[in-house]
Short mmCIF file of C-alpha atoms and ligand atoms in Angstrom, two decimals:
data_model
loop_
_atom_site.label_atom_id
_atom_site.label_comp_id
_atom_site.label_asym_id
_atom_site.label_seq_id
_atom_site.Cartn_x
_atom_site.Cartn_y
_atom_site.Cartn_z
CA UNK A 1 64.51 85.29 -35.19
CA UNK A 2 66.59 85.99 -32.09
CA UNK A 3 66.33 86.16 -28.32
CA UNK A 4 66.69 89.57 -26.73
CA UNK A 5 66.96 88.59 -23.09
CA UNK A 6 64.07 89.25 -20.76
CA UNK A 7 61.87 92.20 -19.99
CA UNK A 8 58.34 93.21 -19.00
CA UNK A 9 55.63 95.03 -20.91
CA UNK A 10 55.75 97.63 -18.13
CA UNK A 11 59.29 98.47 -19.27
CA UNK A 12 57.66 100.71 -21.88
CA UNK A 13 54.03 101.04 -20.68
CA UNK A 14 54.54 101.26 -16.92
CA UNK A 15 50.95 100.99 -15.59
CA UNK A 16 49.32 102.83 -18.50
CA UNK A 17 47.29 99.74 -19.25
CA UNK A 18 43.61 98.82 -19.30
CA UNK A 19 42.30 95.28 -19.41
CA UNK A 20 38.72 94.37 -20.34
CA UNK A 21 37.06 96.21 -17.45
CA UNK A 22 38.53 99.49 -18.73
CA UNK A 23 39.84 100.36 -15.27
CA UNK A 24 43.36 101.75 -15.71
CA UNK A 25 46.02 100.02 -13.63
CA UNK A 26 47.68 103.39 -12.95
CA UNK A 27 45.51 104.59 -10.08
CA UNK A 28 46.09 108.25 -10.97
CA UNK A 29 43.80 107.72 -13.95
CA UNK A 30 40.02 107.68 -13.46
CA UNK A 31 38.12 104.40 -13.31
CA UNK A 32 35.31 103.53 -15.71
CA UNK A 33 32.77 104.28 -12.97
CA UNK A 34 34.26 107.79 -12.54
CA UNK A 35 33.90 108.68 -16.19
CA UNK A 36 30.84 106.71 -17.33
CA UNK A 37 28.57 109.75 -17.28
CA UNK A 38 31.13 112.16 -18.69
CA UNK A 39 31.62 110.02 -21.81
CA UNK A 40 27.92 109.40 -22.20
CA UNK A 41 27.60 105.73 -21.27
CA UNK A 42 24.17 105.19 -19.81
CA UNK A 43 24.13 101.39 -19.55
CA UNK A 44 25.82 99.53 -16.73
CA UNK A 45 27.84 97.04 -18.80
CA UNK A 46 31.42 97.32 -19.98
CA UNK A 47 31.69 98.58 -23.56
CA UNK A 48 33.13 96.08 -26.03
CA UNK A 49 36.25 96.90 -27.97
CA UNK A 50 34.53 97.60 -31.27
CA UNK A 51 31.89 99.96 -29.86
CA UNK A 52 31.95 103.78 -30.06
CA UNK A 53 31.55 103.83 -26.24
CA UNK A 54 34.80 101.92 -25.83
CA UNK A 55 36.55 104.46 -28.04
CA UNK A 56 35.17 107.38 -26.02
CA UNK A 57 36.50 105.84 -22.81
CA UNK A 58 39.94 105.29 -24.33
CA UNK A 59 40.04 108.81 -25.78
CA UNK A 60 39.11 110.22 -22.37
CA UNK A 61 41.83 108.20 -20.64
CA UNK A 62 44.41 109.27 -23.21
CA UNK A 63 43.61 112.93 -22.58
CA UNK A 64 43.80 112.34 -18.83
CA UNK A 65 47.13 110.55 -19.21
CA UNK A 66 48.50 113.33 -21.40
CA UNK A 67 47.54 115.88 -18.72
CA UNK A 68 49.78 114.05 -16.26
CA UNK A 69 52.88 114.61 -18.35
CA UNK A 70 55.43 117.36 -17.87
CA UNK A 71 55.77 119.37 -20.01
CA UNK A 72 52.17 119.08 -21.15
CA UNK A 73 51.61 118.48 -24.84
CA UNK A 74 48.37 118.25 -26.80
CA UNK A 75 47.55 114.97 -28.47
CA UNK A 76 47.44 115.59 -32.24
CA UNK A 77 47.82 112.09 -33.67
CA UNK A 78 47.23 108.41 -32.89
CA UNK A 79 49.31 105.38 -33.74
CA UNK A 80 47.82 101.94 -33.18
CA UNK A 81 49.59 98.58 -33.21
CA UNK A 82 47.37 95.50 -33.36
CA UNK A 83 46.87 92.03 -34.79
CA UNK A 84 43.25 91.78 -36.01
CA UNK A 85 41.80 93.65 -38.95
CA UNK A 86 38.23 93.70 -37.75
CA UNK A 87 38.57 94.17 -34.01
CA UNK A 88 41.62 96.39 -33.87
CA UNK A 89 40.79 98.14 -37.13
CA UNK A 90 37.35 99.14 -35.88
CA UNK A 91 38.61 100.16 -32.43
CA UNK A 92 41.34 102.26 -34.07
CA UNK A 93 38.93 104.11 -36.36
CA UNK A 94 36.49 104.72 -33.52
CA UNK A 95 39.26 106.14 -31.32
CA UNK A 96 40.40 108.47 -34.12
CA UNK A 97 36.81 109.69 -34.45
CA UNK A 98 36.27 110.00 -30.71
CA UNK A 99 39.35 112.20 -30.26
CA UNK A 100 39.09 113.83 -33.67
CA UNK A 101 42.68 112.74 -34.32
CA UNK A 102 44.30 111.59 -37.56
CA UNK A 103 45.75 108.13 -37.14
CA UNK A 104 48.00 105.42 -38.54
CA UNK A 105 47.58 101.79 -37.62
CA UNK A 106 49.87 98.82 -38.12
CA UNK A 107 48.08 95.47 -38.04
CA UNK A 108 50.22 92.38 -38.42
CA UNK A 109 49.79 88.63 -38.52
CA UNK A 110 52.82 86.66 -39.55
CA UNK A 111 52.69 83.88 -42.14
CA UNK A 112 54.87 81.99 -44.59
CA UNK A 113 53.85 83.94 -47.70
CA UNK A 114 56.26 86.47 -49.22
CA UNK A 115 56.26 89.75 -47.33
CA UNK A 116 53.30 91.91 -48.26
CA UNK A 117 52.03 95.29 -47.17
CA UNK A 118 48.53 96.54 -47.83
CA UNK A 119 47.54 100.15 -47.32
CA UNK A 120 43.95 100.89 -46.45
CA UNK A 121 42.96 104.58 -46.43
CA UNK A 122 39.83 105.13 -44.39
CA UNK A 123 38.04 108.35 -43.54
CA UNK A 124 39.16 107.97 -39.96
CA UNK A 125 42.80 107.03 -40.38
CA UNK A 126 45.07 104.83 -42.45
CA UNK A 127 45.68 101.16 -41.78
CA UNK A 128 48.70 99.18 -42.90
CA UNK A 129 48.25 95.41 -42.90
CA UNK A 130 51.38 93.29 -42.87
CA UNK A 131 52.27 89.63 -42.71
CA UNK A 132 55.54 90.26 -40.85
CA UNK A 133 56.00 91.89 -37.48
CA UNK A 134 59.32 93.16 -38.83
CA UNK A 135 57.39 95.34 -41.31
CA UNK A 136 56.92 97.77 -38.46
CA UNK A 137 60.11 99.39 -39.88
CA UNK A 138 58.32 100.00 -43.20
CA UNK A 139 55.37 101.35 -41.22
CA UNK A 140 57.63 103.86 -39.48
CA UNK A 141 59.14 104.87 -42.81
CA UNK A 142 55.64 105.28 -44.26
CA UNK A 143 54.59 107.52 -41.37
CA UNK A 144 57.68 109.64 -41.93
CA UNK A 145 57.02 109.93 -45.69
CA UNK A 146 53.48 111.10 -44.94
CA UNK A 147 54.78 113.76 -42.56
CA UNK A 148 53.10 111.92 -39.70
CA UNK A 149 55.52 112.58 -36.85
CA UNK A 150 55.62 110.25 -33.89
CA UNK A 151 56.62 112.61 -31.11
CA UNK A 152 55.28 114.22 -27.91
CA UNK A 153 52.05 115.11 -29.74
CA UNK A 154 51.45 111.48 -30.63
CA UNK A 155 49.79 108.81 -28.59
CA UNK A 156 50.72 105.21 -29.35
CA UNK A 157 48.17 102.55 -28.49
CA UNK A 158 49.54 99.06 -28.14
CA UNK A 159 47.20 96.12 -28.23
CA UNK A 160 48.60 93.59 -25.73
CA UNK A 161 47.04 90.25 -26.71
CA UNK A 162 48.80 88.63 -29.65
CA UNK A 163 50.54 91.91 -30.51
CA UNK A 164 52.83 93.07 -27.70
CA UNK A 165 52.67 89.61 -26.09
CA UNK A 166 52.38 86.39 -28.08
CA UNK A 167 52.66 87.88 -31.59
CA UNK A 168 49.96 86.57 -33.92
CA UNK A 169 51.23 84.00 -36.41
CA UNK A 170 54.41 83.51 -34.40
CA UNK A 171 53.66 82.90 -30.71
CA UNK A 172 49.88 83.26 -30.34
CA UNK A 173 49.13 79.54 -30.00
CA UNK A 174 50.63 79.59 -26.52
CA UNK A 175 48.00 82.13 -25.42
CA UNK A 176 45.22 79.80 -26.62
CA UNK A 177 46.95 76.84 -24.99
CA UNK A 178 47.14 78.42 -21.55
CA UNK A 179 43.46 79.33 -21.70
CA UNK A 180 42.55 75.78 -22.65
CA UNK A 181 44.83 74.52 -19.87
CA UNK A 182 42.93 76.71 -17.43
CA UNK A 183 39.67 75.22 -18.74
CA UNK A 184 41.02 71.69 -18.27
CA UNK A 185 42.20 72.38 -14.74
CA UNK A 186 39.00 74.11 -13.69
CA UNK A 187 36.70 71.47 -15.13
CA UNK A 188 38.77 68.55 -13.82
CA UNK A 189 38.77 70.22 -10.39
CA UNK A 190 34.97 70.03 -10.40
CA UNK A 191 34.46 66.62 -11.97
CA UNK A 192 37.41 64.91 -10.24
CA UNK A 193 37.26 61.17 -11.06
CA UNK A 194 34.43 61.77 -13.52
CA UNK A 195 36.62 64.05 -15.63
CA UNK A 196 37.23 62.69 -19.11
CA UNK A 197 40.00 64.79 -20.69
CA UNK A 198 39.42 63.57 -24.24
CA UNK A 199 35.66 64.21 -24.03
CA UNK A 200 36.38 67.72 -22.75
CA UNK A 201 38.87 68.32 -25.56
CA UNK A 202 36.42 67.05 -28.19
CA UNK A 203 33.56 69.20 -26.91
CA UNK A 204 35.80 72.25 -26.68
CA UNK A 205 37.23 71.78 -30.18
CA UNK A 206 33.80 71.34 -31.77
CA UNK A 207 32.01 74.18 -29.99
CA UNK A 208 34.98 76.55 -30.33
CA UNK A 209 34.52 76.57 -34.14
CA UNK A 210 33.21 79.78 -35.72
CA UNK A 211 29.97 78.06 -36.85
CA UNK A 212 29.07 77.73 -33.16
CA UNK A 213 29.84 81.36 -32.30
CA UNK A 214 26.15 82.36 -32.46
CA UNK A 215 25.54 79.71 -29.77
CA UNK A 216 28.61 80.41 -27.59
CA UNK A 217 28.79 84.14 -28.40
CA UNK A 218 32.51 83.33 -28.94
CA UNK A 219 32.77 83.70 -25.18
CA UNK A 220 35.31 81.39 -23.55
CA UNK A 221 33.60 81.55 -20.16
CA UNK A 222 30.40 80.30 -21.76
CA UNK A 223 32.27 77.64 -23.71
CA UNK A 224 34.13 76.21 -20.71
CA UNK A 225 30.92 76.26 -18.67
CA UNK A 226 29.12 74.35 -21.46
CA UNK A 227 31.94 71.78 -21.53
CA UNK A 228 31.69 71.41 -17.76
CA UNK A 229 27.94 70.81 -17.91
CA UNK A 230 28.49 68.25 -20.69
CA UNK A 231 31.08 66.58 -18.47
CA UNK A 232 28.52 66.49 -15.68
CA UNK A 233 26.24 64.43 -17.91
CA UNK A 234 23.17 66.67 -18.01
CA UNK A 235 23.20 66.55 -21.79
CA UNK A 236 25.35 64.66 -24.30
CA UNK A 237 27.53 66.48 -26.82
CA UNK A 238 25.88 64.75 -29.82
CA UNK A 239 22.47 65.73 -28.53
CA UNK A 240 23.51 69.34 -27.95
CA UNK A 241 25.07 69.59 -31.42
CA UNK A 242 21.81 68.36 -32.98
CA UNK A 243 19.80 70.88 -30.95
CA UNK A 244 22.09 73.75 -32.01
CA UNK A 245 22.34 72.73 -35.67
CA UNK A 246 18.59 72.33 -35.95
CA UNK A 247 18.06 75.81 -34.56
CA UNK A 248 16.18 74.59 -31.50
CA UNK A 249 18.99 75.76 -29.19
CA UNK A 250 19.83 79.24 -30.42
CA UNK A 251 22.07 80.84 -27.85
CA UNK A 252 23.82 80.57 -24.54
CA UNK A 253 20.96 82.20 -22.62
CA UNK A 254 18.71 79.39 -23.73
CA UNK A 255 21.31 76.81 -22.75
CA UNK A 256 21.89 78.12 -19.26
CA UNK A 257 18.12 78.53 -18.86
CA UNK A 258 17.75 74.84 -19.71
CA UNK A 259 20.46 73.93 -17.19
CA UNK A 260 18.72 76.05 -14.59
CA UNK A 261 15.41 74.27 -15.15
CA UNK A 262 17.16 70.94 -14.71
CA UNK A 263 19.55 72.03 -11.98
CA UNK A 264 18.40 69.30 -9.60
CA UNK A 265 19.80 66.72 -12.05
CA UNK A 266 23.30 68.23 -11.88
CA UNK A 267 25.95 66.43 -9.84
CA UNK A 268 26.05 68.09 -6.43
CA UNK A 269 29.45 69.76 -6.90
CA UNK A 270 28.19 71.53 -10.03
CA UNK A 271 25.01 72.92 -8.50
CA UNK A 272 26.66 75.74 -6.57
CA UNK A 273 28.86 76.70 -9.47
CA UNK A 274 25.88 76.75 -11.81
CA UNK A 275 23.98 79.10 -9.46
CA UNK A 276 26.98 81.39 -9.35
CA UNK A 277 27.47 81.51 -13.15
CA UNK A 278 23.72 81.83 -13.73
CA UNK A 279 23.47 84.82 -11.39
CA UNK A 280 26.38 86.58 -13.08
CA UNK A 281 25.03 85.91 -16.58
CA UNK A 282 21.69 87.35 -15.48
CA UNK A 283 23.51 90.50 -14.36
CA UNK A 284 25.15 90.79 -17.79
CA UNK A 285 28.68 89.94 -16.61
CA UNK A 286 30.59 88.93 -19.77
CA UNK A 287 33.12 87.03 -17.62
CA UNK A 288 30.80 84.94 -15.46
CA UNK A 289 33.05 81.90 -14.85
CA UNK A 290 35.39 83.56 -12.36
CA UNK A 291 37.28 80.48 -11.22
CA UNK A 292 38.20 79.61 -14.79
CA UNK A 293 39.57 83.11 -15.33
CA UNK A 294 41.53 83.12 -12.05
CA UNK A 295 43.03 79.85 -13.17
CA UNK A 296 43.84 81.43 -16.54
CA UNK A 297 45.85 84.09 -14.74
CA UNK A 298 47.88 81.33 -13.11
CA UNK A 299 48.42 79.31 -16.28
CA UNK A 300 49.35 82.50 -18.16
CA UNK A 301 51.83 83.64 -15.53
CA UNK A 302 53.21 80.09 -15.51
CA UNK A 303 54.14 80.43 -19.18
CA UNK A 304 56.09 83.63 -18.86
CA UNK A 305 59.83 83.43 -18.26
CA UNK A 306 59.26 79.71 -17.63
CA UNK A 307 62.23 78.30 -19.55
CA UNK A 308 65.88 78.71 -18.65
CA UNK A 309 68.45 80.56 -20.73
CA UNK A 310 69.43 77.47 -22.75
CA UNK A 311 65.97 77.46 -24.43
CA UNK A 312 66.08 77.93 -28.20
CA UNK A 313 63.96 80.48 -30.06
CA UNK A 314 61.68 77.67 -31.29
CA UNK A 315 61.22 76.32 -27.78
CA UNK A 316 60.37 79.77 -26.49
CA UNK A 317 57.87 80.43 -29.27
CA UNK A 318 56.08 77.14 -28.63
CA UNK A 319 56.18 77.09 -24.82
CA UNK A 320 56.45 80.65 -23.55
CA UNK A 321 54.39 83.81 -23.98
CA UNK A 322 57.06 86.15 -25.28
CA UNK A 323 57.29 89.91 -25.73
CA UNK A 324 57.43 90.89 -29.40
CA UNK A 325 60.81 92.54 -29.91
CA UNK A 326 59.72 94.54 -32.99
CA UNK A 327 56.84 96.09 -31.02
CA UNK A 328 59.02 96.68 -27.96
CA UNK A 329 61.78 98.30 -30.01
CA UNK A 330 59.35 100.63 -31.79
CA UNK A 331 57.67 101.52 -28.49
CA UNK A 332 60.98 102.34 -26.82
CA UNK A 333 62.03 104.50 -29.77
CA UNK A 334 58.73 106.37 -29.86
CA UNK A 335 58.81 106.90 -26.11
CA UNK A 336 62.28 108.38 -26.50
CA UNK A 337 60.78 110.78 -29.05
CA UNK A 338 58.24 111.85 -26.45
CA UNK A 339 55.20 109.83 -27.54
CA UNK A 340 52.65 108.83 -24.92
CA UNK A 341 52.32 105.04 -24.80
CA UNK A 342 49.17 103.28 -23.66
CA UNK A 343 48.32 99.57 -23.61
CA UNK A 344 44.89 98.03 -24.21
CA UNK A 345 43.92 94.43 -23.63
CA UNK A 346 40.68 92.58 -24.15
CA UNK A 347 41.67 89.95 -21.62
CA UNK A 348 39.39 89.81 -18.58
CA UNK A 349 40.89 91.48 -15.51
CA UNK A 350 40.42 88.22 -13.57
CA UNK A 351 42.78 86.53 -16.04
CA UNK A 352 45.27 89.41 -16.04
CA UNK A 353 45.66 90.46 -12.41
CA UNK A 354 46.54 88.35 -9.37
CA UNK A 355 43.88 87.78 -6.72
CA UNK A 356 44.55 89.48 -3.38
CA UNK A 357 45.89 86.23 -1.98
CA UNK A 358 48.33 85.84 -4.89
CA UNK A 359 49.26 89.51 -4.65
CA UNK A 360 50.36 88.95 -1.07
CA UNK A 361 52.64 86.22 -2.40
CA UNK A 362 54.24 88.75 -4.72
CA UNK A 363 52.39 87.88 -7.95
CA UNK A 364 52.20 90.67 -10.52
CA UNK A 365 49.77 91.75 -13.24
CA UNK A 366 50.59 90.18 -16.62
CA UNK A 367 52.18 93.38 -17.95
CA UNK A 368 54.63 93.38 -15.02
CA UNK A 369 55.73 89.75 -15.32
CA UNK A 370 59.19 89.21 -16.73
CA UNK A 371 59.40 87.05 -19.81
CA UNK A 372 61.61 86.40 -22.81
CA UNK A 373 61.80 88.88 -25.65
CA UNK A 374 61.91 87.34 -29.15
CA UNK A 375 61.86 88.95 -32.56
CA UNK A 376 63.52 89.51 -35.90
MG1 MG B 401 44.98 91.40 -30.03
#
């Protein structure tokens, strides 16, 4: 593993990026509101990454982006780089179907085991699973063998979280750390002297486990809000765990409903926040704890390019969100061959873009922040 200096994700994606709200950062591309009807989305929410609606939005944006190029070229093929079999694999297949494009996906998560490649032929595209990010070279060779050219008729979708930034199995812990840090800072800001860091950590660790996903919906906003309410003393962790495990407390809606019924027992500083989160949850906002997510933007930005040039590779991988050199190198090569590159991120926009106030201070969206590049 080596250092490759510093760069930004925008070096190869420019502003062809969507975060969770599916509103492209490049303002020449249509917003989700503009295209909702045209892609047949009747509900008001934001489609989740694994849904067919999400794929239709992405396919529409890819066609729009390809129309902006000179000379114009039809999209004939899709390449997808990601880090999760289920999430990225499903999104990839849906996008292939939505655009009626053949596709090849590379999904990697690094581990200590000997290098392995697994090929998974699906009706809607072929997936290659790898346990090395460096196996992207084998992926390129495989595409070539199959006569699958990556050129101006190819669109390359890059997943940002734990793929382009913070490679899974190598640097992804830092991404989780900065989110937890944001949770700590937000909750301690509310509870002040009452804040008990170890109680927060314990509650977070327990309720973040997969067995509690039905209760938390695996939603970090919900989870941090729950930890805040626990910190405020409305209900004890042990008590809540018993309620959840016994099936009496089934989901987050029930929890926040309970808090709402007992809102007068909340410490004063939590009352207003609860009202705010409750209103957003009622409107179906999947990112209802805005302050936590704004803080996450700050803690994320604070871990990019944060160490000086004497930092070792190990220090960078444990303390900095780095750009994955293997992904960057492949992207630069494919762009040189004329491919259209597009970045997708499931990170909430509030955690990815600076607020207006921060923007005025010169803060940039995550994909435009300079950070270290590390890879094999
Ligand atoms: Mg990812």
